[in-house]
Coordinates of C-alpha atoms and ligand atoms in Angstrom, one line a residue:
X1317 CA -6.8 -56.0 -12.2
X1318 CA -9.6 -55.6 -10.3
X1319 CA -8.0 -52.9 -7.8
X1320 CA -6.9 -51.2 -10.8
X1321 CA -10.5 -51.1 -11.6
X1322 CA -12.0 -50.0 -8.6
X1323 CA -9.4 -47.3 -8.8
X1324 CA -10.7 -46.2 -12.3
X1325 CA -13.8 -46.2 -11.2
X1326 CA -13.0 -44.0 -8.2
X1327 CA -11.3 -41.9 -10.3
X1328 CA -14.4 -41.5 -12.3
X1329 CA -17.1 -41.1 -10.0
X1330 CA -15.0 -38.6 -7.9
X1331 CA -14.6 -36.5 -11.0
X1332 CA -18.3 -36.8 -12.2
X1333 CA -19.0 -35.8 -8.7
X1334 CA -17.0 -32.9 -8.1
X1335 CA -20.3 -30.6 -8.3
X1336 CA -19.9 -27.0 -6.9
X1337 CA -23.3 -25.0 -7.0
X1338 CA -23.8 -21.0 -6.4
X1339 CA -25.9 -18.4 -6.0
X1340 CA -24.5 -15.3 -6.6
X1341 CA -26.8 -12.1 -5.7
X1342 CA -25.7 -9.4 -8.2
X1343 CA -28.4 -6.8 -7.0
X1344 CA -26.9 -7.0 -3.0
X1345 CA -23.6 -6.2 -1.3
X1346 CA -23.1 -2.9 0.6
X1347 CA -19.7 -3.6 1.7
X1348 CA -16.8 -2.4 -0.3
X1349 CA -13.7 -4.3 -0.8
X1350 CA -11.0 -1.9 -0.1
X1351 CA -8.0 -1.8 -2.1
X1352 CA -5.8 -1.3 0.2
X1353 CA -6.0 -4.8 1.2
X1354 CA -3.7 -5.5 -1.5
X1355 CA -1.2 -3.8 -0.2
X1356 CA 2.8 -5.0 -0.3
X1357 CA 5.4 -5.1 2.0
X1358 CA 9.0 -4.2 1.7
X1359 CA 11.4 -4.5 4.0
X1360 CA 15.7 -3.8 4.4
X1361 CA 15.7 -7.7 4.1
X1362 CA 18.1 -9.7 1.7
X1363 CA 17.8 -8.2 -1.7
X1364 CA 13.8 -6.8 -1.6
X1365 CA 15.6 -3.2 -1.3
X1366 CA 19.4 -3.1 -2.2
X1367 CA 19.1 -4.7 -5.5
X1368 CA 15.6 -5.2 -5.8
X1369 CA 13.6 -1.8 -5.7
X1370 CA 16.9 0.4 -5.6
X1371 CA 20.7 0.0 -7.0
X1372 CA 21.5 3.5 -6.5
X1373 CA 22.7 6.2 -8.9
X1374 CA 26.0 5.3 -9.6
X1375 CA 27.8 3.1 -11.4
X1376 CA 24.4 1.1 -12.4
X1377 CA 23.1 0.2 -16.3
X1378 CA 20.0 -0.3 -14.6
X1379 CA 17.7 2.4 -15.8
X1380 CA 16.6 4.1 -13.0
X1381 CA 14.9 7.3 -11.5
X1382 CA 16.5 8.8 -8.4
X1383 CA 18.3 5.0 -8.2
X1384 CA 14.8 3.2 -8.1
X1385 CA 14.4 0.4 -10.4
X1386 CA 12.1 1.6 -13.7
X1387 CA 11.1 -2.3 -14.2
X1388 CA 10.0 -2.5 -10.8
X1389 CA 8.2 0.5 -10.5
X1390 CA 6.5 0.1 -14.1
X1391 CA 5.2 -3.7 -12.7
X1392 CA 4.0 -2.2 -9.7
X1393 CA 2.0 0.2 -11.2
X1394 CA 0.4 -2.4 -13.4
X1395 CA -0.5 -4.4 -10.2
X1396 CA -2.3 -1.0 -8.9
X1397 CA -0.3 -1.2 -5.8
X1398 CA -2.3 0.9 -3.2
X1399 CA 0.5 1.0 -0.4
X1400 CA 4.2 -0.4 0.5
X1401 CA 4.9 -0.9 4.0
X1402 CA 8.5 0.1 4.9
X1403 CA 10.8 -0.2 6.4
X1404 CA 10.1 -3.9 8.2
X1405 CA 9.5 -6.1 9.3
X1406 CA 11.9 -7.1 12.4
X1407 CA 14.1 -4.4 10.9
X1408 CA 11.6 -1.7 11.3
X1409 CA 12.5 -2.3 15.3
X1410 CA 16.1 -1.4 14.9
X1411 CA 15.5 1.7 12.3
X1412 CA 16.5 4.9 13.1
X1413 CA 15.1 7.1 10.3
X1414 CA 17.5 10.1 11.5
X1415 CA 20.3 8.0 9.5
X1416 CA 18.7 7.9 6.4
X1417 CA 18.2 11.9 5.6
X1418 CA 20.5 14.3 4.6
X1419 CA 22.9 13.6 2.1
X1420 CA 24.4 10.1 1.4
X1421 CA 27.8 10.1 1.5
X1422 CA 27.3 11.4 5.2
X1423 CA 25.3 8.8 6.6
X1424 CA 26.2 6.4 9.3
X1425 CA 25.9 2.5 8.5
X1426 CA 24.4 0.1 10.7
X1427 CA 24.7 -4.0 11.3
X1428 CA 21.2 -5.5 10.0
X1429 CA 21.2 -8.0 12.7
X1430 CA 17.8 -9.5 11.9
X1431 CA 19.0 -10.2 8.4
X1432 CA 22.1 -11.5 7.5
X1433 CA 24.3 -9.7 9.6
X1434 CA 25.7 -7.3 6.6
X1435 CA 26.1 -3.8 6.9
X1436 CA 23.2 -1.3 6.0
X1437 CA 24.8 2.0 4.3
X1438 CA 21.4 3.8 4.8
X1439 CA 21.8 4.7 0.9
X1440 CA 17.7 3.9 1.2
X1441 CA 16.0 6.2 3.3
X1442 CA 12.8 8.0 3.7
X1443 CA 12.9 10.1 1.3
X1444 CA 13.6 8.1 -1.5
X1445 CA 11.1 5.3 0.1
X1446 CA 8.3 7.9 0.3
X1447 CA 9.4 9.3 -3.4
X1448 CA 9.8 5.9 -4.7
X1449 CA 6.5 5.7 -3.2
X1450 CA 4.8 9.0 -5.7
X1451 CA 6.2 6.8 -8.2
X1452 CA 4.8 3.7 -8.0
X1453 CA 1.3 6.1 -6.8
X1454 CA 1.3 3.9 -3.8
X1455 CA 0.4 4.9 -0.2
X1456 CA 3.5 5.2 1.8
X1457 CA 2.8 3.1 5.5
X1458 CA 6.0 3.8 7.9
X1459 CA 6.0 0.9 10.8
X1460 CA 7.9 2.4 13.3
X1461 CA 10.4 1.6 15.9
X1462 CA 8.6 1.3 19.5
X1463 CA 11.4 -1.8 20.1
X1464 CA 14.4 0.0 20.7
X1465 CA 13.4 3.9 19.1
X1466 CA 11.6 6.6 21.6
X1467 CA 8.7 8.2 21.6
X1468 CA 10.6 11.4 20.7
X1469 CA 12.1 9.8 17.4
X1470 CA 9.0 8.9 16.5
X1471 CA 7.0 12.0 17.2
X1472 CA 10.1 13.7 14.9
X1473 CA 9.4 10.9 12.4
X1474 CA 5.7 12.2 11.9
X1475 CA 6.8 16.0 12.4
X1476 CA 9.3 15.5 9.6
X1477 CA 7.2 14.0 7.3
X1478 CA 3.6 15.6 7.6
X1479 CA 4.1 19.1 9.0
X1480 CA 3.4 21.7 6.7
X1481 CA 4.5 25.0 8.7
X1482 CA 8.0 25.9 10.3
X1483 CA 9.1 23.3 12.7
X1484 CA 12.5 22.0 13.5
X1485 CA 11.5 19.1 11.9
X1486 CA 9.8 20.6 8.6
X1487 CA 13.3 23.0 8.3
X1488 CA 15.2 20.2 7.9
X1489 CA 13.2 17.9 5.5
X1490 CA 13.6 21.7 3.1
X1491 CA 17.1 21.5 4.2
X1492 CA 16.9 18.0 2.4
X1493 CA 15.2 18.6 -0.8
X1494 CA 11.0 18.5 -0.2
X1495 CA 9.3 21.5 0.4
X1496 CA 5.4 20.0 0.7
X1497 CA 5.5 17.2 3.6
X1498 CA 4.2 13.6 2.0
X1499 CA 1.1 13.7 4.4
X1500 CA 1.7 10.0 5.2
X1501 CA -1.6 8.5 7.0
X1502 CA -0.8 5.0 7.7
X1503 CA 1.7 4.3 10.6
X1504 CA 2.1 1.3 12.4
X1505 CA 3.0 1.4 15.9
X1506 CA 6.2 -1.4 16.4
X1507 CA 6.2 -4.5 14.9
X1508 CA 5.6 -8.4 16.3
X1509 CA 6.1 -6.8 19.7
X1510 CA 5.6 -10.1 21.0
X1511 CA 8.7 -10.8 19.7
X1512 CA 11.6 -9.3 17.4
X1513 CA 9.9 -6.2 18.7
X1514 CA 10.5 -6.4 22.2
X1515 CA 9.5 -9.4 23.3
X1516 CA 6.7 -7.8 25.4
X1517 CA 3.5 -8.8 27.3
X1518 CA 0.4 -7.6 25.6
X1519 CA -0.9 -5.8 28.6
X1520 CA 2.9 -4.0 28.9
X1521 CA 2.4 -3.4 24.6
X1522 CA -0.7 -1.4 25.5
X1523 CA 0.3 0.6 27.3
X1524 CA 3.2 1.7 25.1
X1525 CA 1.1 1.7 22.1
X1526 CA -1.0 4.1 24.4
X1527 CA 1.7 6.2 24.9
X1528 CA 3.3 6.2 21.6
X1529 CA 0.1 7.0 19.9
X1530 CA -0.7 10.4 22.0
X1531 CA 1.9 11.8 20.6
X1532 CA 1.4 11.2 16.8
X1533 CA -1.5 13.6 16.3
X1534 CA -1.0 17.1 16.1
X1535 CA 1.7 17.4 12.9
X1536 CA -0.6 17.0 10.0
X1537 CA -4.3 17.1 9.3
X1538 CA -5.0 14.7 12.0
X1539 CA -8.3 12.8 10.7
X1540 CA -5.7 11.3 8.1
X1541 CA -3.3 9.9 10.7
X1542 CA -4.3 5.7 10.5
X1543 CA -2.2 4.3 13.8
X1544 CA -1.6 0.8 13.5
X1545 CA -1.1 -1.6 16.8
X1546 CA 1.4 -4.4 16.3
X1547 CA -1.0 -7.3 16.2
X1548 CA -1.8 -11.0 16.6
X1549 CA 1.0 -13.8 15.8
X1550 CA -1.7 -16.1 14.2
X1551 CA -3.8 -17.6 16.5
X1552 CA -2.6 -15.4 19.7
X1553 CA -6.7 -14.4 20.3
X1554 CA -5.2 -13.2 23.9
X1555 CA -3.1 -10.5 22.2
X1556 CA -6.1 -9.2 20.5
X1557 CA -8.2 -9.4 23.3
X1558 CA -5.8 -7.0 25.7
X1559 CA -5.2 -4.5 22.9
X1560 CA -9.0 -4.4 22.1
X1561 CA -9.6 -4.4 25.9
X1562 CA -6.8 -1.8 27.4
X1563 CA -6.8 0.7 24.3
X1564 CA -9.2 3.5 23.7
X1565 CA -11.0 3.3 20.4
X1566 CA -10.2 6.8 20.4
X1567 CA -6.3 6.3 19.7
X1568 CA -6.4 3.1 17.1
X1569 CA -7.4 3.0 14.0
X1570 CA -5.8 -0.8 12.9
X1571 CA -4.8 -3.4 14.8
X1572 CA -2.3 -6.2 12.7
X1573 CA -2.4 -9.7 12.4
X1574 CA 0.7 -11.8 11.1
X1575 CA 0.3 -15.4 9.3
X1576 CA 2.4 -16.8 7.4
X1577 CA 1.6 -20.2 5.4
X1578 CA 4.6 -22.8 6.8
X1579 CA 3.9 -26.0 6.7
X1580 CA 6.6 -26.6 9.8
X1581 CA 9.2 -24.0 10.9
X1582 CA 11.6 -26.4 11.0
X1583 CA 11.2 -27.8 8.0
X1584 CA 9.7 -25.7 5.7
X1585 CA 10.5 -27.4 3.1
X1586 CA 11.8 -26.6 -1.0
X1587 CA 9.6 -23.3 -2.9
X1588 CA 10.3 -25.4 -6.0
X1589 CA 10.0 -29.3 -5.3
X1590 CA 7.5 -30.1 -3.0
X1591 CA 5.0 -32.7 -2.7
X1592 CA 1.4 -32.8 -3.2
X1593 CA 0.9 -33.7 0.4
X1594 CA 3.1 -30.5 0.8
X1595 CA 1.2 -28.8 -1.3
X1596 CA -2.2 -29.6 0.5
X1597 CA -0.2 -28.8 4.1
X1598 CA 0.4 -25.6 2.7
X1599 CA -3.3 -24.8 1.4
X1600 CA -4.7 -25.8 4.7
X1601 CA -2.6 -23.3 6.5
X1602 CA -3.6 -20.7 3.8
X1603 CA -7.1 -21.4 4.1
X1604 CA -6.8 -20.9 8.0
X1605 CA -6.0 -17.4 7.4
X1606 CA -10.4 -17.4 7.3
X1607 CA -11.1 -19.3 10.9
X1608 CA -8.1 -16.7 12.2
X1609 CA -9.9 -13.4 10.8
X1610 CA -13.2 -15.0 12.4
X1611 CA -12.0 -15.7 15.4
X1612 CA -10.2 -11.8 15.8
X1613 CA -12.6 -10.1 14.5
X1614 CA -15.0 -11.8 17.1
X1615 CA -12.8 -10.4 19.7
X1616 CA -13.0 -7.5 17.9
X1617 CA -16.8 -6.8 17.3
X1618 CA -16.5 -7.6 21.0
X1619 CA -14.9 -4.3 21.8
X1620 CA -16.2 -2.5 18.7
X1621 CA -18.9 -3.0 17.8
X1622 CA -19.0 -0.3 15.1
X1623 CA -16.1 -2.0 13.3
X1624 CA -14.0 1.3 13.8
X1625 CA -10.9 -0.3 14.1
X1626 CA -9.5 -2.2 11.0
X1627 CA -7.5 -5.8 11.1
X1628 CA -4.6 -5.0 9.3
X1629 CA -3.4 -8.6 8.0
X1630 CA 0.2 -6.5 7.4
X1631 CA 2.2 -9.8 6.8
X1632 CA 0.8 -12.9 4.7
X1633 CA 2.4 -15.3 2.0
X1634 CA 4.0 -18.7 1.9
X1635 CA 7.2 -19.4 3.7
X1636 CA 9.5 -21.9 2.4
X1637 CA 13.2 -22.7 2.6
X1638 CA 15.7 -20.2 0.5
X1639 CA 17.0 -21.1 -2.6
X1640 CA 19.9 -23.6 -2.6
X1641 CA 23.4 -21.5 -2.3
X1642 CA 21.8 -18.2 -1.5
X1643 CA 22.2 -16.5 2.0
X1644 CA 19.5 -18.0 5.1
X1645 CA 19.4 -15.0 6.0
X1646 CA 18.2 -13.2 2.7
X1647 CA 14.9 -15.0 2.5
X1648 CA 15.0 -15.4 -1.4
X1649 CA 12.1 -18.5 -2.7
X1650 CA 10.7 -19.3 -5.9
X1651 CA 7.1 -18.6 -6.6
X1652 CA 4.9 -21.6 -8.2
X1653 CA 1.6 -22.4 -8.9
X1654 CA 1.2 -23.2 -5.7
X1655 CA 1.8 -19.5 -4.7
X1656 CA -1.2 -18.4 -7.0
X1657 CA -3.3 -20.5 -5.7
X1658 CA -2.3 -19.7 -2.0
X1659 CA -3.2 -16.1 -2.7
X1660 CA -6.1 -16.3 -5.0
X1661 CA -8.0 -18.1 -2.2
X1662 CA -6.4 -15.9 0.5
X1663 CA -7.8 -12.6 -1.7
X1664 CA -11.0 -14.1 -1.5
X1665 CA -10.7 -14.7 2.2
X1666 CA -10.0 -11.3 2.5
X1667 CA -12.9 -10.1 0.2
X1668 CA -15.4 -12.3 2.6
X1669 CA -14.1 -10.4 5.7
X1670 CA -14.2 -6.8 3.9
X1671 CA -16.3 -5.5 6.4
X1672 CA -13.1 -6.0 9.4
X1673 CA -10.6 -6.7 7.5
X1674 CA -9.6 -3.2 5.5
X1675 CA -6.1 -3.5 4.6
X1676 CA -3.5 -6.1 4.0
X1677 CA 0.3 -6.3 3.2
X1678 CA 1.8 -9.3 1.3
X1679 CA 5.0 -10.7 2.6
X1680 CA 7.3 -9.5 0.8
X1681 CA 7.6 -7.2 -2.5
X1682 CA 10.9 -8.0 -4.7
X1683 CA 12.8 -10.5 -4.0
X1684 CA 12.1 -11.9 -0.3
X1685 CA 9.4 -14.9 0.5
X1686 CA 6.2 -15.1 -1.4
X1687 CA 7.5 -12.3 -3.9
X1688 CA 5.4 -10.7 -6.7
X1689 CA 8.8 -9.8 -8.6
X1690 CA 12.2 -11.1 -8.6
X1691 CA 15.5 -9.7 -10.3
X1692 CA 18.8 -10.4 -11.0
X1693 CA 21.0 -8.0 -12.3
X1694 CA 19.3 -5.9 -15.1
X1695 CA 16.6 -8.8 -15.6
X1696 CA 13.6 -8.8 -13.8
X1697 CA 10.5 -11.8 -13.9
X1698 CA 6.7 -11.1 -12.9
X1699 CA 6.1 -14.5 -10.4
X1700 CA 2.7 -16.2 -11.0
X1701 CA 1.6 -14.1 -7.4
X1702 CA 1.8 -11.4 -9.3
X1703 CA -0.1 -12.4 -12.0
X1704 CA -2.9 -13.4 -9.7
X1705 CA -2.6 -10.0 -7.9
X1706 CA -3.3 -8.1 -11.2
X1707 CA -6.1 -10.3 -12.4
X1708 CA -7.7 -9.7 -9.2
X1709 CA -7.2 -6.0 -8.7
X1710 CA -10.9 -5.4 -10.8
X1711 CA -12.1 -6.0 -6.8
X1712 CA -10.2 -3.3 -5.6
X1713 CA -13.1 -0.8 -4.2
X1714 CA -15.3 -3.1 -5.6
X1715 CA -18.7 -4.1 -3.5
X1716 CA -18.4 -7.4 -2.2
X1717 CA -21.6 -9.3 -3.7
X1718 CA -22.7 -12.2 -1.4
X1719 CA -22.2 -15.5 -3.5
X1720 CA -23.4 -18.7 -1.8
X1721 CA -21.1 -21.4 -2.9
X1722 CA -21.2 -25.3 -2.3
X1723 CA -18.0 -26.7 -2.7
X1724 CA -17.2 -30.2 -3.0
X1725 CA -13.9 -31.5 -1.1
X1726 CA -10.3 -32.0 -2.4
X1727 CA -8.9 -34.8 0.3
X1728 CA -5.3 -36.0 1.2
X1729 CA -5.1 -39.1 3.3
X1730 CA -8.5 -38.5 4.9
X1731 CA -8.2 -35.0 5.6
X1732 CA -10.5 -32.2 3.4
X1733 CA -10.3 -29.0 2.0
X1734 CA -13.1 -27.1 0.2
X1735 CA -12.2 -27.4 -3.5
X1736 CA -13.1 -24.3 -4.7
X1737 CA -12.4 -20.5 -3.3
X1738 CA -14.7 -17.8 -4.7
X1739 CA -15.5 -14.3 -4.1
X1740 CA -17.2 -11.8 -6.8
X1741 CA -17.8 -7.6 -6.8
X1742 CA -19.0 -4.9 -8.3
X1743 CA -18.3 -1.5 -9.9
X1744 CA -19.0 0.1 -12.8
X1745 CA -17.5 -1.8 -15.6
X1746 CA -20.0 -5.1 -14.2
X1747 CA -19.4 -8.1 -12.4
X1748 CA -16.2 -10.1 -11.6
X1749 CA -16.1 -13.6 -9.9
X1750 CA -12.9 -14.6 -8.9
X1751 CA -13.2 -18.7 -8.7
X1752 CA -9.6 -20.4 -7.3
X1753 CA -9.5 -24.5 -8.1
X1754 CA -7.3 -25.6 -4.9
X1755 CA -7.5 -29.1 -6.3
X1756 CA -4.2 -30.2 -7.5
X1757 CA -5.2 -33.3 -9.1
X1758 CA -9.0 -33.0 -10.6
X1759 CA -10.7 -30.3 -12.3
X1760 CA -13.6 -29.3 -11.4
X1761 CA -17.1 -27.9 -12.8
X1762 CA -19.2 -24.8 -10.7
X1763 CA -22.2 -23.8 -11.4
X1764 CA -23.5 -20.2 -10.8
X1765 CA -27.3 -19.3 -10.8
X1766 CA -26.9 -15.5 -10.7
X1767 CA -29.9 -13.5 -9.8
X1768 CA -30.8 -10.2 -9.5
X1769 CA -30.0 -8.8 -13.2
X1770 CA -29.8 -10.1 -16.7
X1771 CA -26.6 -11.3 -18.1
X1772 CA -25.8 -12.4 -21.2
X1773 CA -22.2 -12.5 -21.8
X1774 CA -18.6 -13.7 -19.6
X1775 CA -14.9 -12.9 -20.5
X1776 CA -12.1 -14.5 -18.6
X1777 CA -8.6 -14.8 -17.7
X1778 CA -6.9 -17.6 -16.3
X1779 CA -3.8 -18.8 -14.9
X1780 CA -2.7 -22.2 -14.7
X1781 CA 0.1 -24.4 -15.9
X1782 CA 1.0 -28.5 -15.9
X1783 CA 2.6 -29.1 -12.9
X1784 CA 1.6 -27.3 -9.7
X1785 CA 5.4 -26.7 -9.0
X1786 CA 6.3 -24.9 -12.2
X1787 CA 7.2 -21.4 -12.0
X1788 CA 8.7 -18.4 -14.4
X1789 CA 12.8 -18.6 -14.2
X1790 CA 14.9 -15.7 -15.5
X1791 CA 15.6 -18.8 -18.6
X1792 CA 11.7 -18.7 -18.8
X1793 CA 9.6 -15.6 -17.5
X1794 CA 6.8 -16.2 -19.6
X1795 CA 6.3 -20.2 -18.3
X1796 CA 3.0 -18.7 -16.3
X1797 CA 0.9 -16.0 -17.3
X1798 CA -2.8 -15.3 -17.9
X1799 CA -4.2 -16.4 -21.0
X1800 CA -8.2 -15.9 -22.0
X1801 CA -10.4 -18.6 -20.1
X1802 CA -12.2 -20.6 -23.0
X1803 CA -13.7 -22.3 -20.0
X1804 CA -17.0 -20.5 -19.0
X1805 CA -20.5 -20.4 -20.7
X1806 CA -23.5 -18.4 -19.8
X1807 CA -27.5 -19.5 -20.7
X1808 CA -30.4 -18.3 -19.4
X1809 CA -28.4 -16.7 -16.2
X1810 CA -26.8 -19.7 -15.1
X1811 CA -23.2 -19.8 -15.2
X1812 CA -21.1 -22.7 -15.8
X1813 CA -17.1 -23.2 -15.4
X1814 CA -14.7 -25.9 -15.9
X1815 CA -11.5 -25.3 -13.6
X1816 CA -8.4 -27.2 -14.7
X1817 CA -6.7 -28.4 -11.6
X1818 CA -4.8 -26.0 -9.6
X1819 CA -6.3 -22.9 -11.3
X1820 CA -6.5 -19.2 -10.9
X1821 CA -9.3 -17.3 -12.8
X1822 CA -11.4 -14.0 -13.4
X1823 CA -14.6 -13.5 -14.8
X1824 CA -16.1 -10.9 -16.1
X1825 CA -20.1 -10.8 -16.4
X1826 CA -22.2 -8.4 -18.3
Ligands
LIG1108 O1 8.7 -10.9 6.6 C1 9.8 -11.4 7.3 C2 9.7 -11.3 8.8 O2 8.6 -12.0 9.3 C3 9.4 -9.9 9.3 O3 10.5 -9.1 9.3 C4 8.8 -10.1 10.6 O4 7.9 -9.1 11.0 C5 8.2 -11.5 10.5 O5 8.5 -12.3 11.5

């Protein structure tokens, strides 16, 4: 009895403790949050492009346009997509674009060894990627093959693509159906070189990056061409340091950073039925993602000072086991709670590093690891990671306001986490705070003392639901969506919020 009391009382105090306090400045920030860290990633992985963005033009009662999914491309331009990485990923390495132009039935197929082992048609190619991409009114970024391509495939590539006068190159796209080139500008330059890429030394990747990257300029109005190095596996500081230290600032633009949120690659663990100790494993490799910015950009400001160079965090998400009885190789998870809350918090890492951190590509689009949108068939379900990326695109070009937050701790068997994630912005429709409970078991109250301006009113949205494992199913697609916050009230500038546990939500301030 009296355990069970102390316990209550535990409970109690915990709860009436769980203060968070803020400062937000709403008359600072000079550093724009740019949109295209919201980027998305879609690779010729499982079903995130056969099935997923494109089922072709025949025999389909999918509506379509040009064999790309209308339901897809309608979602995607709710979410404000701002650009889709293509075509890997691992697979990127093993691309050879010249098999994907020129007309279908002529094409040669390919083994996708990375990725199941099945047999890639090449139906998908670059023109309907970079169409697909006018569609959605995304920003096409190609991730070329330095593993096993050449320098002259990819100098072709760029040729093909962005050159506006008679070339070989620009003859044949016409041949194919597009007079004006697509003037692509973000490229990146192989992919996890360090390993499905090649499996190369940093001091050897360099150098080829060097190489690689002398020859892109030239075919298109040259000031727009963005070349990306093949970056960082997590914490690899060393890889940073050589590409920083052996590559002119004069041929990079980006240089990438890969982490994923795995609790243990060899037990990753169910998307669906997980733990809460699993659950808080899986936060505090999410929140890492803002020690590992740190610590790069560190390295970076090292080498550039002038923050020329972008870190281009082009993989992120949560990584779990597939779905029972579907293929290893495919990569297909569910998407929970525990998904929104892993990106709201990374989004407002992101925000915090705006200044280095410029563009970003969530792992991956339709249908493959921490997915925004999942189909099967004709039917098609928005995951709750989407929901938080469209709640959260009001920051996109937004200026990043400094808020000074407080948080109180959410704990697991003696280990911590801060409670509460936060970032706010603004543009010219006013103020949005962004405020991500991480705590799966207590709510929690944050107060805001907002200075700089006079506000009188706050409009929300929120996303939350009763168990941290739930998730919208194609039997239930509406399970978790955003609903108006009821949770916020605003006196005499000082903001206060009650979070339900495990909670995603955006304010608006005016
Ligand atoms: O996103 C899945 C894979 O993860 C990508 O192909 C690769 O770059 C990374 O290892």
């Amino acid at each position: 009895m009296k355990l069970l009391l102390n316990l209550l009382l535990s409970v109690i105090v915990s709860t009436a403790f769980a203060q968070n306090k803020g400062i937000l400045h709403t008359d600072q920030g000079a550093i724009k949050i740019d949109r295209h860290i919201y980027g998305h990633f879609s690779e010729h992985l499982g079903r995130c492009i056969y099935g997923g963005f494109y089922v072709g033009e025949a025999n389909t009662k999918i509506p379509h346009t040009a064999g790309v999914r209308n339901d897809v491309v309608d979602a995607l331009k709710k979410l404000k997509v701002p650009n889709l990485r293509w075509p890997g990923g691992c697979f990127a390495d093993t691309y050879h674009w010249k098999d994907g132009v020129g007309p279908k039935a002529k094409r040669p197929t390919i083994v996708n060894t990375w990725w199941g082992g099945v047999t890639e048609d090449n139906s998908f190619g670059t023109h309907d990627f970079l169409n697909m991409c006018e569609l959605i009114g995304a920003e096409p970024y190609l991730a070329a093959n330095v593993g096993s391509g050449t320098v002259q495939e990819l100098i072709d590539w760029v040729q093909y693509v962005n050159f506006a006068g008679e070339s070989p190159m620009s003859k044949w796209r016409r041949e194919n159906g597009r007079d004006k080139p697509w003037n692509v500008k973000y490229w990146g330059v192989g992919n996890e070189t360090w390993g499905c890429g090649g499996n190369m030394k940093p001091e050897y990747y360099a150098n080829i990056y060097r190489q690689y990257a002398t020859f892109m300029t030239g075919w298109s109005n040259d000031s727009k061409i963005f070349r990306i190095a093949s970056g960082a596996n997590s914490a690899d500081y060393n890889w940073t340091e050589v590409l920083m230290r052996d590559i002119p600032l004069n041929m990079l633009e980006g240089v990438a950073l890969h982490h994923y949120s795995v609790i243990d690659w060899s037990n990753k663990g169910s998307s669906t039925s997980f733990t809460e100790k699993q659950y808080f494993q899986t936060m505090q490799r999410a929140l890492f993602m803002d020690e590992l910015i740190q610590r790069h950009s560190t390295i970076m400001d090292k080498y550039d000072p002038k923050k020329k160079v972008a870190l281009v965090v082009d993989e992120w998400g949560g990584w779990y086991d597939v779905e029972p009885n579907t293929n290893p190789g495919f990569l297909y998870q569910q998407n929970t709670m525990r998904d929104a809350v892993l990106a709201g918090a990374t989004l407002n890492i992101f925000h915090k590093h705006s200044e280095r951190v410029r563009m970003a590509n969530l792992a991956q689009t339709v249908n493959v690891l921490q997915a925004v949108v999942l189909t099967e068939e004709e039917k098609m379900i928005l995951t709750p990671t989407y929901h938080v990326m469209e709640m959260y695109n009001v920051h996109q070009d937004a200026t990043l306001l400094p808020l000074d937050i407080t948080t109180g701790s959410y704990t697991m068997d003696n280990e911590k986490l801060p409670a509460i994630s936060a970032s706010a912005s603004k543009n010219t429709a006013g103020v949005h705070i962004s405020l991500v409970n991480v705590d799966a078991k207590t709510s929690q109250e944050v107060t805001i003392e907002l200075r700089g301006g006079k506000f009188t009113s706050v409009t929300g949205r929120i996303l939350t639901s009763g168990n941290v494992q739930d998730f919208n199913s194609f039997d239930k697609p509406e399970q978790i969506k955003p609903v108006a916050f009821k949770g916020a009230s605003l006196k005499d500038n000082v903001l206060k919020v009650v979070l339900p546990k495990h909670s995603v939500v955006v304010l608006g301030i005016k």
